[in-house]
Short mmCIF file of C-alpha atoms in Angstrom, two decimals:
data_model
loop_
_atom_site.label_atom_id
_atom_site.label_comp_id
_atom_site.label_asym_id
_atom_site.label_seq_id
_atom_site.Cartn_x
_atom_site.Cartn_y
_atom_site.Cartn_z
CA UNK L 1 9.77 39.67 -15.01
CA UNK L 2 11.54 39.23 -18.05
CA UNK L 3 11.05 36.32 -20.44
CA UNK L 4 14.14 34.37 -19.74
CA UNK L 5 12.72 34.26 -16.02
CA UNK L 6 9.55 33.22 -17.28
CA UNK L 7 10.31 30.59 -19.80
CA UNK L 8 12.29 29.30 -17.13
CA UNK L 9 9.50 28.76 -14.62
CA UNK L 10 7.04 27.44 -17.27
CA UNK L 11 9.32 24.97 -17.84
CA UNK L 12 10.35 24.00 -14.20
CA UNK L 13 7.07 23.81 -13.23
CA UNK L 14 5.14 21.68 -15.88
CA UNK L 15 8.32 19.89 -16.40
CA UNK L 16 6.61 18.17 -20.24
CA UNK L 17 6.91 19.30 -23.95
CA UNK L 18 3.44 20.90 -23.88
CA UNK L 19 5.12 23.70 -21.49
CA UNK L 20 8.27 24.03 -24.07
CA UNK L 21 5.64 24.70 -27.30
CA UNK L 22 3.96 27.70 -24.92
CA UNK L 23 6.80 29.43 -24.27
CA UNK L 24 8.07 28.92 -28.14
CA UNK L 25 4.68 30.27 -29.11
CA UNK L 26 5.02 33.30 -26.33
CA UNK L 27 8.37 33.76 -27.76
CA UNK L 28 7.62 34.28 -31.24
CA UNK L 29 4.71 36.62 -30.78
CA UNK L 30 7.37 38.80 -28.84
CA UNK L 31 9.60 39.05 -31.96
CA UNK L 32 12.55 36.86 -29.64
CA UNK L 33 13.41 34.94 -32.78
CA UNK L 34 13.99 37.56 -34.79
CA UNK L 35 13.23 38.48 -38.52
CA UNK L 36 14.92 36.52 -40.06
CA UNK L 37 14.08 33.05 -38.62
CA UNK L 38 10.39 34.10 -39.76
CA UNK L 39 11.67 34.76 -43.35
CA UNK L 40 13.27 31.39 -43.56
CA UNK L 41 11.14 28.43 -41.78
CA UNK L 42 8.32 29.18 -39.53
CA UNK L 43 9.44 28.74 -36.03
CA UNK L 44 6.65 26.06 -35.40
CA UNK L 45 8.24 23.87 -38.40
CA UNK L 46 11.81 23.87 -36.01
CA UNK L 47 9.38 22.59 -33.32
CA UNK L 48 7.23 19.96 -35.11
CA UNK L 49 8.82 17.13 -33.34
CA UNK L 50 7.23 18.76 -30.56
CA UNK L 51 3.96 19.49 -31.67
CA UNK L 52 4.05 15.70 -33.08
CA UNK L 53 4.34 14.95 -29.15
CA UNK L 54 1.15 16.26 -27.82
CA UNK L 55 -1.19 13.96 -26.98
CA UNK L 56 -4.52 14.09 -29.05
CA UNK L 57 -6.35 11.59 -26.89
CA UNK L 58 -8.23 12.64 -23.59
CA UNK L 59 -9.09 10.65 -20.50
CA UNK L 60 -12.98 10.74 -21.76
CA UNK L 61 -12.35 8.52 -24.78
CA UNK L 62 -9.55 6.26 -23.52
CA UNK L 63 -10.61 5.20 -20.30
CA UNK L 64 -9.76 1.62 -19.28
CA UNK L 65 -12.30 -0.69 -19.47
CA UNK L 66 -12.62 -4.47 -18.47
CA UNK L 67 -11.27 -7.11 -21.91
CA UNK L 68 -11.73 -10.20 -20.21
CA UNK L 69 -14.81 -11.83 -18.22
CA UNK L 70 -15.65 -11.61 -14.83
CA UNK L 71 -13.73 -12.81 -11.57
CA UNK L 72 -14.95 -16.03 -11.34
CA UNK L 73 -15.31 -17.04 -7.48
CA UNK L 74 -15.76 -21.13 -7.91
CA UNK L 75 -12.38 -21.45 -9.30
CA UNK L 76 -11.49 -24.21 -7.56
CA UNK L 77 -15.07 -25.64 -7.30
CA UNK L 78 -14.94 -25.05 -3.74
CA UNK L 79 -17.15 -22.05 -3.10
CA UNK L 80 -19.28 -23.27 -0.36
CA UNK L 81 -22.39 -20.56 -1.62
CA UNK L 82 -22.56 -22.61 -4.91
CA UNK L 83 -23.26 -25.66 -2.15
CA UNK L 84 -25.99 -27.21 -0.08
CA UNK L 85 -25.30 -29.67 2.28
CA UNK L 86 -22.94 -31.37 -0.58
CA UNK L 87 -25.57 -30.14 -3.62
CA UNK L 88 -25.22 -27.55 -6.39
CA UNK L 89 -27.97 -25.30 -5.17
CA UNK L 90 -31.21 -25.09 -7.34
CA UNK L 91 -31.97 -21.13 -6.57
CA UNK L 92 -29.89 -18.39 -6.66
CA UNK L 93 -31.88 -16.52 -4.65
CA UNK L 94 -31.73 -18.71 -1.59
CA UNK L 95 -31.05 -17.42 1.83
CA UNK L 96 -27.09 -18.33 2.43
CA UNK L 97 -26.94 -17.07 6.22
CA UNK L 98 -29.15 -20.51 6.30
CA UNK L 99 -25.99 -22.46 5.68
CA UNK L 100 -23.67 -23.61 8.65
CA UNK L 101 -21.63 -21.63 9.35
CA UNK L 102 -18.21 -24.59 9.91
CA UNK L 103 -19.02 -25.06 6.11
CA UNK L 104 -17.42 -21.78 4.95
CA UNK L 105 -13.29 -21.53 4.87
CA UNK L 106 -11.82 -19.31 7.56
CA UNK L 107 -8.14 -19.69 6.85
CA UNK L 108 -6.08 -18.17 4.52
CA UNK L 109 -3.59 -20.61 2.65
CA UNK L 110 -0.36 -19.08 1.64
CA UNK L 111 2.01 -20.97 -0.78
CA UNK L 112 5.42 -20.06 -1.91
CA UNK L 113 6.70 -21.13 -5.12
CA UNK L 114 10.30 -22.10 -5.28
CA UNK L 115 12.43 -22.51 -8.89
CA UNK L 116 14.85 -24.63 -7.83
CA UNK L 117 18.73 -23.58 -8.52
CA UNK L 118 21.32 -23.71 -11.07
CA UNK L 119 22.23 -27.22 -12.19
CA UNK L 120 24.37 -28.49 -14.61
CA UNK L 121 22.46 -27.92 -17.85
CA UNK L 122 25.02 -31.12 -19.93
CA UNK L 123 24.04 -33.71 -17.94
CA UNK L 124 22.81 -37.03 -19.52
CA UNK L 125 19.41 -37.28 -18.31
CA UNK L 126 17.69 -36.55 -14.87
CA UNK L 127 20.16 -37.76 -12.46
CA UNK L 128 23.02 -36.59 -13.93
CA UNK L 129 21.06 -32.69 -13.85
CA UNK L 130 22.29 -32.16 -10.59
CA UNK L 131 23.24 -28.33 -8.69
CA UNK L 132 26.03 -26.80 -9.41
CA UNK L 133 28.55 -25.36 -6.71
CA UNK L 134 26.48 -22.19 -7.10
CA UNK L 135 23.08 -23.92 -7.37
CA UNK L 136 24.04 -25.41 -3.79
CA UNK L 137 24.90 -21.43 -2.84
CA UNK L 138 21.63 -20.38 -4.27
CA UNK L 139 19.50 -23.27 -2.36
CA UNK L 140 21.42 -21.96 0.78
CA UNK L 141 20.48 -18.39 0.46
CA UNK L 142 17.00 -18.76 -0.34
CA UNK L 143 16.68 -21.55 2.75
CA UNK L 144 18.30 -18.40 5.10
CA UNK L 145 15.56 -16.11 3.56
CA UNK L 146 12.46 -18.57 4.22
CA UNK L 147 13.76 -19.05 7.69
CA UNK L 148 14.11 -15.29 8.12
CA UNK L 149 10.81 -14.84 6.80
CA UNK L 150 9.65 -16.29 10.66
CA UNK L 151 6.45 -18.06 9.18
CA UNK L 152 5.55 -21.28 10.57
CA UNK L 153 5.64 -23.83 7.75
CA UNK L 154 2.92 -26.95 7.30
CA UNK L 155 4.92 -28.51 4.41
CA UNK L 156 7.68 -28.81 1.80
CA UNK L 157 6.40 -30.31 -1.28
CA UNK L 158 8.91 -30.70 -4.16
CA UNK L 159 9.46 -32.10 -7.95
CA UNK L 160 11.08 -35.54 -7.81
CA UNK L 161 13.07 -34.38 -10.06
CA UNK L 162 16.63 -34.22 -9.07
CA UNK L 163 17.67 -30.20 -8.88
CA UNK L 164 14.23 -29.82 -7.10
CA UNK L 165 14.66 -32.81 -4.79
CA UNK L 166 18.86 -31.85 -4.25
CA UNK L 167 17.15 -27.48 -4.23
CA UNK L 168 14.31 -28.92 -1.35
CA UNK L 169 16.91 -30.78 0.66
CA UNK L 170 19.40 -27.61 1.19
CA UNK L 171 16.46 -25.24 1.87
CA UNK L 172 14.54 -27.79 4.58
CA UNK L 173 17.98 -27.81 7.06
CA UNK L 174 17.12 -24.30 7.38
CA UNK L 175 13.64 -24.99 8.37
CA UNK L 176 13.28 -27.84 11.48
CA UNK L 177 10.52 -29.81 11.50
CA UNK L 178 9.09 -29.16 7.99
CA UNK L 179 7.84 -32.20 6.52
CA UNK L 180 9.29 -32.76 2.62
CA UNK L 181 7.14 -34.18 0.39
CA UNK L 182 8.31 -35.32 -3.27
CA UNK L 183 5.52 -35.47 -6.06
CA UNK L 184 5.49 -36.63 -9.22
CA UNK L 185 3.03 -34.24 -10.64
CA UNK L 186 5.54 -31.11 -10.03
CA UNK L 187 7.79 -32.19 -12.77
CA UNK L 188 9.33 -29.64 -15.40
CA UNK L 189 7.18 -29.61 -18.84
CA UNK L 190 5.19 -28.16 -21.49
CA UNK L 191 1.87 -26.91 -19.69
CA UNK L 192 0.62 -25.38 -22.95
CA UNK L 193 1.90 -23.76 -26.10
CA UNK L 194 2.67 -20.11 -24.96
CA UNK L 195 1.44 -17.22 -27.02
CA UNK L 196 3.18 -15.39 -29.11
CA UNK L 197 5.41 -18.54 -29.76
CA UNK L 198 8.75 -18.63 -29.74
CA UNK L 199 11.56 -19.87 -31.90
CA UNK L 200 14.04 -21.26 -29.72
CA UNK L 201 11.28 -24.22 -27.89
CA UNK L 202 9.29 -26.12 -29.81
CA UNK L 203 7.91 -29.09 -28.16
CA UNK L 204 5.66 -31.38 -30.44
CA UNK L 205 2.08 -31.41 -29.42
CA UNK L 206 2.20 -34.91 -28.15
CA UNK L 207 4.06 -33.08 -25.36
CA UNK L 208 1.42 -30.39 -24.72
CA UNK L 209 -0.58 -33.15 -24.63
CA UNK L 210 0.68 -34.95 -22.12
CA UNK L 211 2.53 -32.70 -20.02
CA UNK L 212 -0.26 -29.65 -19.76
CA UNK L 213 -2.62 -32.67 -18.30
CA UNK L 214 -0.30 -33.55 -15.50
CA UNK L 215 0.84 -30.00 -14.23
CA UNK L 216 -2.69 -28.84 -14.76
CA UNK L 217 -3.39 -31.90 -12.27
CA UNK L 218 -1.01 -30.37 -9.83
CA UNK L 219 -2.39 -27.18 -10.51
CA UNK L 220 -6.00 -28.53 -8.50
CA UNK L 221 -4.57 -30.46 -5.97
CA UNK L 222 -2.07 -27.68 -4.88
CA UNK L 223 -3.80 -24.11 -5.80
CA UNK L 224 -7.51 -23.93 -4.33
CA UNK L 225 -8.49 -22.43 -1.25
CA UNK L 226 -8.42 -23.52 2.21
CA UNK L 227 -10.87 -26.97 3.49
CA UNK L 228 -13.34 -25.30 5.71
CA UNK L 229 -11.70 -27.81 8.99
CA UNK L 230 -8.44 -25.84 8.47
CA UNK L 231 -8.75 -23.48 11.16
CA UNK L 232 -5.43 -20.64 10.69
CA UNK L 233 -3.74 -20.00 8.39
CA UNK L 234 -0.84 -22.10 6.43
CA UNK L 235 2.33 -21.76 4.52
CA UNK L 236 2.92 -23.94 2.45
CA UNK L 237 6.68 -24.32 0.19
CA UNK L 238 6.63 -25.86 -3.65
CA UNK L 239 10.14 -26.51 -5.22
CA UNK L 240 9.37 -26.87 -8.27
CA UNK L 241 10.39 -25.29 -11.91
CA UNK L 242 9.86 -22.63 -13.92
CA UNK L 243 7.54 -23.26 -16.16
CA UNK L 244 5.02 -25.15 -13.14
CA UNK L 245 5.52 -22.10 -11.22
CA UNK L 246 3.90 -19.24 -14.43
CA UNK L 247 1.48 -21.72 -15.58
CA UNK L 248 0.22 -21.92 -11.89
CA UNK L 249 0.45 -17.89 -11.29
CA UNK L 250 -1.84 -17.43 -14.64
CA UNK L 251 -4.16 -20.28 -13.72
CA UNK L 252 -4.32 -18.69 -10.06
CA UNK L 253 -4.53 -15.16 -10.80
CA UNK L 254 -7.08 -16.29 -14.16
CA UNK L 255 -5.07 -14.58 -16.30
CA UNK L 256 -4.74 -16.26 -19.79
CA UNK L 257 -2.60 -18.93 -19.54
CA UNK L 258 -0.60 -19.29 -22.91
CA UNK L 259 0.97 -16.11 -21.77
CA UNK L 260 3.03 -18.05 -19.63
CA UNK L 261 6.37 -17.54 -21.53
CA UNK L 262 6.13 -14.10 -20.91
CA UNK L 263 7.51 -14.01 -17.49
CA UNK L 264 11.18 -15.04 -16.42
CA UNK L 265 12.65 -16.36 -13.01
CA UNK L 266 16.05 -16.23 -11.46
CA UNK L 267 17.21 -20.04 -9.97
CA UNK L 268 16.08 -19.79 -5.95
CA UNK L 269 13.28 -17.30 -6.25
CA UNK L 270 10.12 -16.91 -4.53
CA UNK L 271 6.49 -16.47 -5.94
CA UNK L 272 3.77 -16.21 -3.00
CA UNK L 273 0.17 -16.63 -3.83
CA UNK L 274 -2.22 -15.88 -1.17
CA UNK L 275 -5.82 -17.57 -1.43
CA UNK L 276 -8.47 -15.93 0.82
CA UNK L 277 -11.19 -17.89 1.86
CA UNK L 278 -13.27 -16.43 -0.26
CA UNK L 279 -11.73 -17.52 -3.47
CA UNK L 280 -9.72 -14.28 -4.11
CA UNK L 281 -6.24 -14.59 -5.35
CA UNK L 282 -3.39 -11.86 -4.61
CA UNK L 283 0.16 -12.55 -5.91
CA UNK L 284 2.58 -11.38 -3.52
CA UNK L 285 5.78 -11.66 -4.81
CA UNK L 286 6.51 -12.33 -8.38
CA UNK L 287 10.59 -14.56 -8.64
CA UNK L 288 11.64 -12.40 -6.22
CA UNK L 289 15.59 -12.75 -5.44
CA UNK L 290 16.79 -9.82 -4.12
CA UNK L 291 18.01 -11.70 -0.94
CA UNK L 292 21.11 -12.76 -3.04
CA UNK L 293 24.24 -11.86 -3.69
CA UNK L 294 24.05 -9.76 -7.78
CA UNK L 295 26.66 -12.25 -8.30
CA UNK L 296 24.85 -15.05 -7.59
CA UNK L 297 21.78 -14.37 -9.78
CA UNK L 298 21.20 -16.82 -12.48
CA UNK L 299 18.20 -17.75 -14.62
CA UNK L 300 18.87 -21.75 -16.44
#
């Protein structure tokens, strides 16, 4: 097989810069560069970019290990094995298949996140921050895409803010029967001064102060997992904003929460959280908006 041929396969095969330096190094002990090249440079010194690529760690010594502490399962503080009949339990090594067994959560509570839509960003003050003509577009596509979903909803809670109020009353005609709720708790804020800062949003602490207490509120009565009465499973709709809606998905998901700046949604998208009855925490879908129109994709 000649070396064309083989250099060729080499490379088709391992497809990576480490298959490129063999066949340079085959090809130079084979006298294909030629005299002169050797009297010049060294071939390897034409290749150093190369040899600069190959990775000098292994899997032994950078294996991933755990940075942060453990999962913890009382969360929400409603772990029934931390309880006995209504007390923290003295022993950890008491028998739990002891407890009653209609004490324990068997339903699985699903909630979708909503950022409302566009509004007009000039307005003077809360009422005047209405939807836009697209906003109103927005609210209508992501109402067709809940309904489409074919989930039976419990409720419809939303900021009483207005473009989560105006965003909660377009989505809810696509969903009969769905109770709306407006809370007071859901309103846009400062849940807590995001890390690494930025430059462009700088609320005072004052702000933090106040505003990280009341969406952390909403945070415990909202995210937690199901009562242990609530016999199937719900799904459950929060209009809300953007900044609510990453605070909550740290909090939920017990990531760190200052590194809620780090994440972006589009007006109209989705987060789902599912809470098990155990306490776990999966996030199912992350702004998700690819049920509109490219064209109709914002993010104010």
């Amino acid at each position: 097989m000649s070396y064309r041929r083989t250099l060729q396969l080499i490379c088709g095969v391992a497809g990576g810069s480490s298959a490129v330096v063999l066949a340079v190094a085959v090809a130079e002990s084979r006298g294909c560069f030629g005299e002169q090249g050797r009297e010049k440079t060294s071939v390897w010194s034409r290749f150093g970019v190369l040899q600069a690529a190959q990775p000098t760690w292994t899997t032994a010594n950078h294996t991933p290990v755990p940075s942060g502490p453990a999962w913890e399962f009382n969360w929400d503080k409603r772990d029934p094995s931390a309880f006995t009949n209504g007390k923290k339990k003295e022993k950890a090594t008491e028998d739990l298949t002891s407890e009653p067994d209609n004490g324990k959560p068997k339903a699985t509570r699903n909630i979708l996140l909503i950022r409302h839509s566009q509004y007009n960003l000039s307005g003077n003050g809360d009422k005047e921050r209405i939807l836009t003509p697209l906003g109103r577009e927005q609210a209508e596509f992501t109402g067709q895409r809940l309904a489409a979903l074919g989930l039976k909803y419990d409720t419809l809670v939303h900021s009483s803010m207005s473009r989560a109020t105006e965003t909660a009353n377009i989505i809810s005609k696509h969903l009969e029967g769905v109770e709306l709720v407006s809370c007071d708790l859901l309103r846009e804020g400062a849940p807590i001064e995001p890390v690494p800062p930025v430059t462009h949003w700088k609320p005072d602490a004052v702000q933090y102060h106040e505003d990280g207490a009341r969406i952390e509120a909403a945070f415990r009565r909202y995210i937690h997992r199901a009562d242990a009465k609530q016999k199937e499973d719900s799904y459950e709709i929060i209009v809300c904003h953007a900044n609510v809606i990453r605070y909550f998905v740290c909090r939920a998901l017990q990531f760190p929460p200052e590194g809620w700046l780090r994440m972006g949604l589009n007006n109209g998208s989705i987060t789902w959280l599912t809470i098990r009855p155990s306490g776990r925490v999966a996030l199912r879908t992350l702004g998700d908006s690819g049920f509109m129109p490219v064209d109709k994709l914002t993010r104010t």
